[in-house]
Short mmCIF file of N, CA and C in Angstrom, two decimals:
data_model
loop_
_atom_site.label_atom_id
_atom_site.label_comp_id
_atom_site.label_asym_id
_atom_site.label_seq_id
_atom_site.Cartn_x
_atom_site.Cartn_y
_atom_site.Cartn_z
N UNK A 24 0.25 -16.61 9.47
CA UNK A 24 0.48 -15.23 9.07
C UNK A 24 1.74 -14.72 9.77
N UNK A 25 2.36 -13.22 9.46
CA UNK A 25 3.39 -12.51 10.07
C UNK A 25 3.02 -12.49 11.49
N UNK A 26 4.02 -11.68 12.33
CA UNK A 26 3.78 -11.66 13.98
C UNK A 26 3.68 -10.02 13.59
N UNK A 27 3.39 -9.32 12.74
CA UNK A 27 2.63 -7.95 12.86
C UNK A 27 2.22 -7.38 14.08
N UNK A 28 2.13 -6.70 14.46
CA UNK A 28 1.70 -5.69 16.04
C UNK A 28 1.20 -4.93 15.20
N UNK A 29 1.38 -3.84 14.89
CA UNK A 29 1.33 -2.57 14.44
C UNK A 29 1.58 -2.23 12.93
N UNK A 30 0.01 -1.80 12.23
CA UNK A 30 0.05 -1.64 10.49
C UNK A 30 -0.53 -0.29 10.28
N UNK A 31 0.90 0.09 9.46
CA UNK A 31 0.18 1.34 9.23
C UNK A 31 0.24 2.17 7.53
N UNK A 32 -1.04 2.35 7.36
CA UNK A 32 -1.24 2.37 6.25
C UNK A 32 -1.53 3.82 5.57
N UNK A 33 -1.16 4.79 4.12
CA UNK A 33 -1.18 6.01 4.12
C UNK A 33 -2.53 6.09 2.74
N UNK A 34 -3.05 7.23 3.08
CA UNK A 34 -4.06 7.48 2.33
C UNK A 34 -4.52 8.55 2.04
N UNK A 35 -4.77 9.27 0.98
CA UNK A 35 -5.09 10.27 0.75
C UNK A 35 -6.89 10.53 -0.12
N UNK A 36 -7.78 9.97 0.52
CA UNK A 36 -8.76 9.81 0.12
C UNK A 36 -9.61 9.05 -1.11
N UNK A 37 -8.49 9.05 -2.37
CA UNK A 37 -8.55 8.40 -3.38
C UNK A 37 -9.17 7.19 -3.54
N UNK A 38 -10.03 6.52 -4.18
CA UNK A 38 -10.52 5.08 -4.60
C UNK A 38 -9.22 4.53 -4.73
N UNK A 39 -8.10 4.44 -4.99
CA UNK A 39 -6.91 3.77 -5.00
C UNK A 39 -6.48 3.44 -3.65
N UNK A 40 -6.32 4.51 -3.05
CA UNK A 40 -5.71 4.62 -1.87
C UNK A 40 -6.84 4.08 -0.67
N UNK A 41 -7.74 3.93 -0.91
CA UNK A 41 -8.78 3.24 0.05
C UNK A 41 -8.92 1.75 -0.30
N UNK A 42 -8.56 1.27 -1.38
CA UNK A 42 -8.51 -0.28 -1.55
C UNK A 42 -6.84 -0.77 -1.12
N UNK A 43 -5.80 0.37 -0.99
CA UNK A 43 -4.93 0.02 0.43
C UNK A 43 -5.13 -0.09 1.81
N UNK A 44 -5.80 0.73 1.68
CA UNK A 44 -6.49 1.11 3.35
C UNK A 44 -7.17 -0.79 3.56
N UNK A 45 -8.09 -1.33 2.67
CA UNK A 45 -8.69 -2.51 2.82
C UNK A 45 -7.73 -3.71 2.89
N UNK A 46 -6.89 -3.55 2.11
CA UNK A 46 -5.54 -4.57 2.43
C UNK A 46 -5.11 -4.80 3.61
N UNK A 47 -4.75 -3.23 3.85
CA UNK A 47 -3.79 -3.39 5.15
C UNK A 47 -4.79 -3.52 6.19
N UNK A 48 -6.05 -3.04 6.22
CA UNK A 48 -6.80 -3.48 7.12
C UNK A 48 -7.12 -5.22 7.19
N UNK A 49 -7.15 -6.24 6.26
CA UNK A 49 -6.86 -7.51 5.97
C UNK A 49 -5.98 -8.19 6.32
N UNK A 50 -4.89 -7.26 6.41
CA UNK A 50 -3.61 -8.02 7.34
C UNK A 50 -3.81 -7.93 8.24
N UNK A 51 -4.11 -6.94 8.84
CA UNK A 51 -4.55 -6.09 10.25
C UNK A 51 -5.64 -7.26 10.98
N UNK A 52 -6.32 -7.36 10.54
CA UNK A 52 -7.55 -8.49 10.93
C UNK A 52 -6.77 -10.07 11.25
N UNK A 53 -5.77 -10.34 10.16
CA UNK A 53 -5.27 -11.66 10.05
C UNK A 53 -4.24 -11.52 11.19
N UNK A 54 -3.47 -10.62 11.53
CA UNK A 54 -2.49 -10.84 12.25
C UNK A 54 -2.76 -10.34 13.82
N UNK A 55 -4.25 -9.59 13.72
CA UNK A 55 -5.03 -9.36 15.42
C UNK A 55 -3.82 -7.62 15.89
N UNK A 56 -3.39 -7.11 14.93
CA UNK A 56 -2.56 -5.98 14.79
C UNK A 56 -3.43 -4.86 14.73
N UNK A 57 -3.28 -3.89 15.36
CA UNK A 57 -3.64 -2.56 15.40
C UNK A 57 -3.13 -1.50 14.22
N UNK A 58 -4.02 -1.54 13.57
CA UNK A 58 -3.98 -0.10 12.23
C UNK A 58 -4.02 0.86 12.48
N UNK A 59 -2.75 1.35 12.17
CA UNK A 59 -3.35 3.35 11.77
C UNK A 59 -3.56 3.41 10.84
N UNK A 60 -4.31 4.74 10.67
CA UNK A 60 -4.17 5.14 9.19
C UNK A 60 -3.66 6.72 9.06
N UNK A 61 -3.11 6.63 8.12
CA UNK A 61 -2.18 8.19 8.01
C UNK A 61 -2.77 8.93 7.05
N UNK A 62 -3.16 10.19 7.17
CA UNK A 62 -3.30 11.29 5.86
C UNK A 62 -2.21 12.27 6.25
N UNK A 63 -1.74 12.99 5.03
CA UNK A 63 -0.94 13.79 5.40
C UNK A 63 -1.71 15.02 4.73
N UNK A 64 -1.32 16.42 5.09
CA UNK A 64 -2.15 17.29 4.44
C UNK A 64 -1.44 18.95 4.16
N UNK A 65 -1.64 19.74 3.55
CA UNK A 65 -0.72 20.86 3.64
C UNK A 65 -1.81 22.28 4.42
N UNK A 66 -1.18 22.81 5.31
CA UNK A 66 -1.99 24.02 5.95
C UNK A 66 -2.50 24.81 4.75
N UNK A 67 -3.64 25.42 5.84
CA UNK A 67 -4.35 26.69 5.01
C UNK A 67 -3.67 27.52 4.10
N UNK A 68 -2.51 27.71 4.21
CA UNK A 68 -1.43 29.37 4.58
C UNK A 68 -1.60 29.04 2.90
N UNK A 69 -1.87 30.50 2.58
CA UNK A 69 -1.79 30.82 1.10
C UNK A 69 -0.75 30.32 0.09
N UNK A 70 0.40 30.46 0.62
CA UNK A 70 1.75 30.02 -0.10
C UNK A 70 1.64 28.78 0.11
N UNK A 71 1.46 28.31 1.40
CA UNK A 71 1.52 26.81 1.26
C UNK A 71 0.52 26.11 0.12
N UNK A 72 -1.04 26.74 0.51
CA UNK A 72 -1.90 25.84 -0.56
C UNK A 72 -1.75 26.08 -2.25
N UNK A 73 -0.77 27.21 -2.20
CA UNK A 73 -0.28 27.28 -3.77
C UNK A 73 0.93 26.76 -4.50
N UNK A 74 2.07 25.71 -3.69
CA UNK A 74 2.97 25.56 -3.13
C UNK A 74 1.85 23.78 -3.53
N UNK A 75 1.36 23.37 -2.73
CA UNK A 75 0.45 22.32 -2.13
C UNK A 75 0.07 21.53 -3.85
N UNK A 76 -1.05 22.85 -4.43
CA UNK A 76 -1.71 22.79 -5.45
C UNK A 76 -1.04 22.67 -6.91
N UNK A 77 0.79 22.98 -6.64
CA UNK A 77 1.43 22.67 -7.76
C UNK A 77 1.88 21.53 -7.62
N UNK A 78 2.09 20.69 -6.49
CA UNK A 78 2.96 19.87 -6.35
C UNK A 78 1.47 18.59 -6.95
N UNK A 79 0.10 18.34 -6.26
CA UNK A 79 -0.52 17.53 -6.51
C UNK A 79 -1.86 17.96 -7.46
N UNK A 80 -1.65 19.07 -8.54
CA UNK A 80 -2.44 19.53 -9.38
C UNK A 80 -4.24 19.12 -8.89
N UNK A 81 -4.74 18.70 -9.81
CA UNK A 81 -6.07 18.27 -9.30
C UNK A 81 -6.65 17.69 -8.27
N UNK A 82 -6.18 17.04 -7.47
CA UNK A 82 -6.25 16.14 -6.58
C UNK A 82 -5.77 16.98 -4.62
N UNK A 83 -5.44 18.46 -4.98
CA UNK A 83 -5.05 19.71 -4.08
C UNK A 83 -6.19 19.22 -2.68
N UNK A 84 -7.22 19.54 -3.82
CA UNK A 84 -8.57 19.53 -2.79
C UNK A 84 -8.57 18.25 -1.56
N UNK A 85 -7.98 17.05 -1.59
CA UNK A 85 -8.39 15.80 -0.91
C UNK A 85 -7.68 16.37 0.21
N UNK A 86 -6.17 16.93 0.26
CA UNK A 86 -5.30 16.82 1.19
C UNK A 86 -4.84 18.26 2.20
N UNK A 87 -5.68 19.09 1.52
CA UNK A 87 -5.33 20.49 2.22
C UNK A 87 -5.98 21.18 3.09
N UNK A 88 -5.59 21.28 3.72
CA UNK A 88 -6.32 21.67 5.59
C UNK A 88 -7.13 20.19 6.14
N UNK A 89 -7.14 20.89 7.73
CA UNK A 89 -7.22 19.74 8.09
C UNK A 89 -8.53 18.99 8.43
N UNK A 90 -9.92 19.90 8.17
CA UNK A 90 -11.20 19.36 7.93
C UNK A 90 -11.04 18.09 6.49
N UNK A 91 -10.73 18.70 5.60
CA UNK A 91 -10.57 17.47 4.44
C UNK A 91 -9.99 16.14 4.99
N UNK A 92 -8.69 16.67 5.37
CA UNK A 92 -7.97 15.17 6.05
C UNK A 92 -8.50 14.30 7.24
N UNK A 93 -9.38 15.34 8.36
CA UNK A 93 -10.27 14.32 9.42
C UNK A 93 -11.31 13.70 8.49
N UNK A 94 -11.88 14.06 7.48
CA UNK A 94 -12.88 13.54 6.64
C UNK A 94 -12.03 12.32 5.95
N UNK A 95 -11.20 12.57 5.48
CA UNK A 95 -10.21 11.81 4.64
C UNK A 95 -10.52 10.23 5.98
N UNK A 96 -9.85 10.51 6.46
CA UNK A 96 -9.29 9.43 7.90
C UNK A 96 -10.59 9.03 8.56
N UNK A 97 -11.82 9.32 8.31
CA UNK A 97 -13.04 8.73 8.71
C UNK A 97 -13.49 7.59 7.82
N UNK A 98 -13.24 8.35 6.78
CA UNK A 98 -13.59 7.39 5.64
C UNK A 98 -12.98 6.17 5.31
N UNK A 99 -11.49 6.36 5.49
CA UNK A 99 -10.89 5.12 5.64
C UNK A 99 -10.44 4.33 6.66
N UNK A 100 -11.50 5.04 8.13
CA UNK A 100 -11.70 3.91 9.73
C UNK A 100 -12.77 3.24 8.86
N UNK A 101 -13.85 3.79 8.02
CA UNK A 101 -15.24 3.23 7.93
C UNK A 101 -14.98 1.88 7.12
N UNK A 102 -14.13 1.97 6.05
CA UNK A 102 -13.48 1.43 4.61
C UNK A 102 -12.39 0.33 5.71
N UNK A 103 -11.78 0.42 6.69
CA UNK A 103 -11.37 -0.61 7.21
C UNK A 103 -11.72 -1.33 8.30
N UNK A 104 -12.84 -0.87 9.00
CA UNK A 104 -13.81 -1.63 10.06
C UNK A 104 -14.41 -2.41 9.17
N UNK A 105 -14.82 -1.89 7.73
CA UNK A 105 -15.80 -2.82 6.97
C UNK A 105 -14.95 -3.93 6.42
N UNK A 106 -13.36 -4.09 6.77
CA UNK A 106 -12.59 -5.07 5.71
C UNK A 106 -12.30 -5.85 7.06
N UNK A 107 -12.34 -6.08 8.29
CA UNK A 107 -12.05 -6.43 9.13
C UNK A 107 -11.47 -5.97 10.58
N UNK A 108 -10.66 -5.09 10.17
CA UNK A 108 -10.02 -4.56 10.98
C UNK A 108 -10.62 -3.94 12.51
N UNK A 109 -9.98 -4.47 13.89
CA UNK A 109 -10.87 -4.05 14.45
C UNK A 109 -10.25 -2.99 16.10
N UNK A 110 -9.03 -2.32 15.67
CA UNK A 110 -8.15 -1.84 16.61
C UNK A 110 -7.51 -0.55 15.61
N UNK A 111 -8.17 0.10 15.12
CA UNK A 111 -8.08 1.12 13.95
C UNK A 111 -8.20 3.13 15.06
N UNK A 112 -6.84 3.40 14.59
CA UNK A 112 -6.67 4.51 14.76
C UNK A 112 -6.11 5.44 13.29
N UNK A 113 -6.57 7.25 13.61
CA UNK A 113 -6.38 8.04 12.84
C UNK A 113 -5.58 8.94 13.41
N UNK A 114 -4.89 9.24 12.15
CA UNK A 114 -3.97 10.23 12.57
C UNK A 114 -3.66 11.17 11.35
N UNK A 115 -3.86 12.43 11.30
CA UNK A 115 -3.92 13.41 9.99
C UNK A 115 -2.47 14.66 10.86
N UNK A 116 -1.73 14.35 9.47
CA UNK A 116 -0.55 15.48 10.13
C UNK A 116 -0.12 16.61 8.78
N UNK A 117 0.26 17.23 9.32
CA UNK A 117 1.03 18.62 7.95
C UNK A 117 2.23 17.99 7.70
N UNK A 118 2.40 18.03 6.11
CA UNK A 118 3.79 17.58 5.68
C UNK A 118 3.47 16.87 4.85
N UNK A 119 4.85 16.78 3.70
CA UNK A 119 4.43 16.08 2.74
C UNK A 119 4.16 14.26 2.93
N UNK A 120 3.73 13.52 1.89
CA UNK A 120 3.39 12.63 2.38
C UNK A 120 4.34 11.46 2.86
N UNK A 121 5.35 10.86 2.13
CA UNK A 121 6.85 10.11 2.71
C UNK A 121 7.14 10.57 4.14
N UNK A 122 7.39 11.98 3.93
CA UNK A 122 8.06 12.51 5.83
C UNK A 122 6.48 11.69 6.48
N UNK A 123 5.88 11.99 6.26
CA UNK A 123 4.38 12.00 7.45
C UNK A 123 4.10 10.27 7.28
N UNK A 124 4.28 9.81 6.54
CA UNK A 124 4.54 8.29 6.18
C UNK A 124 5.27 7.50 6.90
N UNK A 125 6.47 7.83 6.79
CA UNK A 125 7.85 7.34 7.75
C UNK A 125 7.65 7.59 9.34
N UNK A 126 7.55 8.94 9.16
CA UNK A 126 7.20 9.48 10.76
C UNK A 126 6.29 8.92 11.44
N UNK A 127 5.07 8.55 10.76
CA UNK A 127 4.39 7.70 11.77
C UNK A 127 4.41 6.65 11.92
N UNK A 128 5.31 5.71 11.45
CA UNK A 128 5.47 4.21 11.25
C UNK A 128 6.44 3.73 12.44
N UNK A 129 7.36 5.33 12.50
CA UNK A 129 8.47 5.45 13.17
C UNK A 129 7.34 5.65 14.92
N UNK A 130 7.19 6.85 14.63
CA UNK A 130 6.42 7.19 16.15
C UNK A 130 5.39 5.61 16.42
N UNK A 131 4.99 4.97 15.81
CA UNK A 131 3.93 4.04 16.14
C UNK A 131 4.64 2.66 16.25
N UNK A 132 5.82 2.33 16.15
CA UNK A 132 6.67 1.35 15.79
C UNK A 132 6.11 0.28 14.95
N UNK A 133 5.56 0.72 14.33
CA UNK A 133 5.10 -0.25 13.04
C UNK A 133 6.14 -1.28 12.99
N UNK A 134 5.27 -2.14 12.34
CA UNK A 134 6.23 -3.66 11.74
C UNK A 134 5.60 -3.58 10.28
N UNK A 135 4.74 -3.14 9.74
CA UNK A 135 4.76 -2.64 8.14
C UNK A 135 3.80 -1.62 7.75
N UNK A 136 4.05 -1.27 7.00
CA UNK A 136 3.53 0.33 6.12
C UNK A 136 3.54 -0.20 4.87
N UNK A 137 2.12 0.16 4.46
CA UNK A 137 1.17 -0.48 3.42
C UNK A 137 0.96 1.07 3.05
N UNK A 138 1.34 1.13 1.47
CA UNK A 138 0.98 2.32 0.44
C UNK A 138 0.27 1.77 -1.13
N UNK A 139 -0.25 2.56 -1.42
CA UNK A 139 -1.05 2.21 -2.89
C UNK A 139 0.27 2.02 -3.80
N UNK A 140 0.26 1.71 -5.21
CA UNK A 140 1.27 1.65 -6.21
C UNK A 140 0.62 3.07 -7.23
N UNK A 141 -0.33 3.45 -6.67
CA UNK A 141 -0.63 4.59 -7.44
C UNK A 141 0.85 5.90 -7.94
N UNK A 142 0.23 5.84 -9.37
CA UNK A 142 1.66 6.75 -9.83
C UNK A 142 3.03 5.93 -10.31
N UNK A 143 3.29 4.58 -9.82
CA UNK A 143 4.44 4.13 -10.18
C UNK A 143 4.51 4.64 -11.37
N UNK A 144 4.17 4.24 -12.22
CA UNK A 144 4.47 3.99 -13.54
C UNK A 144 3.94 5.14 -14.36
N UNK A 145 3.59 6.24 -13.91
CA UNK A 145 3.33 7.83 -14.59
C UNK A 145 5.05 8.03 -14.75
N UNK A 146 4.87 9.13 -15.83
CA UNK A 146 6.23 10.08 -16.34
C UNK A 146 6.53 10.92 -15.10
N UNK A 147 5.60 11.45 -14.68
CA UNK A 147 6.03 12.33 -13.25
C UNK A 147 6.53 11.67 -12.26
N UNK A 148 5.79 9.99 -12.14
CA UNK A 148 6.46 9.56 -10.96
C UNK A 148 7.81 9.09 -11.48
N UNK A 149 8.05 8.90 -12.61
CA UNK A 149 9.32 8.08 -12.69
C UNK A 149 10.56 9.70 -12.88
N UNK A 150 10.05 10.20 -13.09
CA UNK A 150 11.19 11.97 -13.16
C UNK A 150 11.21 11.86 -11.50
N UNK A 151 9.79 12.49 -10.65
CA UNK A 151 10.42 13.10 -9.74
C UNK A 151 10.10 12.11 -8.30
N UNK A 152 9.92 10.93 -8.52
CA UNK A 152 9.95 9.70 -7.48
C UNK A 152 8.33 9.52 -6.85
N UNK A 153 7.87 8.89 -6.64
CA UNK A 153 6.63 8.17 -6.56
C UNK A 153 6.87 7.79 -4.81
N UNK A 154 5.88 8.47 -3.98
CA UNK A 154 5.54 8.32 -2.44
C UNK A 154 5.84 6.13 -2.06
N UNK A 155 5.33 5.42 -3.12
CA UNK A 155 5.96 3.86 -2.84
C UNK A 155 7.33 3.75 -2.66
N UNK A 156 7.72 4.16 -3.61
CA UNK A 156 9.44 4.12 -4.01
C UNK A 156 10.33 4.92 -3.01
N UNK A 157 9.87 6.26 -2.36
CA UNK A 157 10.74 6.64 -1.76
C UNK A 157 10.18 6.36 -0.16
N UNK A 158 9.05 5.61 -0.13
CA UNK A 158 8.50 5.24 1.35
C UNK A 158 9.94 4.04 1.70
N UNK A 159 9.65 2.79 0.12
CA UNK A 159 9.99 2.13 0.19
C UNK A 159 11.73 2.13 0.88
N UNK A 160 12.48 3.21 0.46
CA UNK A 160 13.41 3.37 0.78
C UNK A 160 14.04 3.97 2.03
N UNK A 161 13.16 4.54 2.64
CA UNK A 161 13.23 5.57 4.09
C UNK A 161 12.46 4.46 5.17
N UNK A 162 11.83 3.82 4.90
CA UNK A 162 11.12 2.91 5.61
C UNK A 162 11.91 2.08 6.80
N UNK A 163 11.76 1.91 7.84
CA UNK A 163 12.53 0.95 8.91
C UNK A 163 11.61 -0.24 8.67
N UNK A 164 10.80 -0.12 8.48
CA UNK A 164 10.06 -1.78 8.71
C UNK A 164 9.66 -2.27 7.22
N UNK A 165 8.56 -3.35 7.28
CA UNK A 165 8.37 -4.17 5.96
C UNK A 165 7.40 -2.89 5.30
N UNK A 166 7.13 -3.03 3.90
CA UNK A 166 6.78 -2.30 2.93
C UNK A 166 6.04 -3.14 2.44
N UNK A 167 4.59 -2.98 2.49
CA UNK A 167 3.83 -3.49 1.04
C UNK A 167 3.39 -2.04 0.53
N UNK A 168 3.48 -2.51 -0.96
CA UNK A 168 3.05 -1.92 -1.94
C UNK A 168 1.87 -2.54 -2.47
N UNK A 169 0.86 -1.79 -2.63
CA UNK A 169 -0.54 -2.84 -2.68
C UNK A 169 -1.36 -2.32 -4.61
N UNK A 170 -1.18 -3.00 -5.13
CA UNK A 170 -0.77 -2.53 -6.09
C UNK A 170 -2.73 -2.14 -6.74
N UNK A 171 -2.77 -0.56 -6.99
CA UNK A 171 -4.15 0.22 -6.70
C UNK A 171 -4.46 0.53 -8.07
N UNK A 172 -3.83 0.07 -9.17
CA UNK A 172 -4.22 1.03 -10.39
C UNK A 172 -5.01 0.04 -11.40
N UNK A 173 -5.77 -0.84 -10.75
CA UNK A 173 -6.31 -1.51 -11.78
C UNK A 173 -7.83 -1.54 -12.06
#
């Protein structure tokens, strides 16, 4: 396998995004590397969660304030203790999800950041860029894309 240290993987509660969480927890296991896992989430503040709720329409509810997101990040310690993984930390921050993506890969010195492929291939993601694609590009370390839409 890779010489991995440090995997860190982003999730926003989703059945997609938790069968990343199991991947990267799989590498995580294979390479004896310590996982984070990242949610990112938008504050209470009125403007923000209306602001929040246009940007990710239905799906508002998983990521906004930060009871959802410690719930979020339990679920996917539970979802990656059960895939192997056994050096698993959480971390839930404000901001959209790429900045809070990067940023912690950066703060944690990751050697790869594991995201779902969820969205590639929607009209929205291809207009206004898809959290893989622009991780993929801001990213200092390796990138899997774990591909979630099937």
């Amino acid at each position: 396998m890779s010489s991995y240290r440090t995997v860190v993987v982003g999730t926003d509660g989703s059945a997609p995004s938790l069968r990343a969480v199991s991947r990267a927890a799989e590498v995580a296991a294979a390479a004896s590397a310590r996982l984070v896992i990242v949610c990112a989430y938008y504050p209470t503040d009125p403007k923000e969660l209306e602001r929040a709720a246009d940007q990710l329409g239905d799906e508002a509810f998983q990521v906004m304030g930060s009871a959802p997101a410690q719930d979020t990040v339990q679920t996917a310690s539970d979802t990656a203790r059960a895939a192997g993984a056994t050096e698993v930390e959480t971390v839930a921050s404000v901001g959209e999800p790429v900045s809070v993506l990067v940023e912690a890969a950066d703060k944690h010195s990751a050697d790869l950041l594991v995201v779902g492929s969820r969205g590639l291939n929607t009209l929205k993601g291809r207009i206004l860029g898809s959290v893989p694609s622009e991780v993929s590009r801001r990213a200092d370390c390796d990138v899997l894309v774990v591909r979630t839409s099937r």
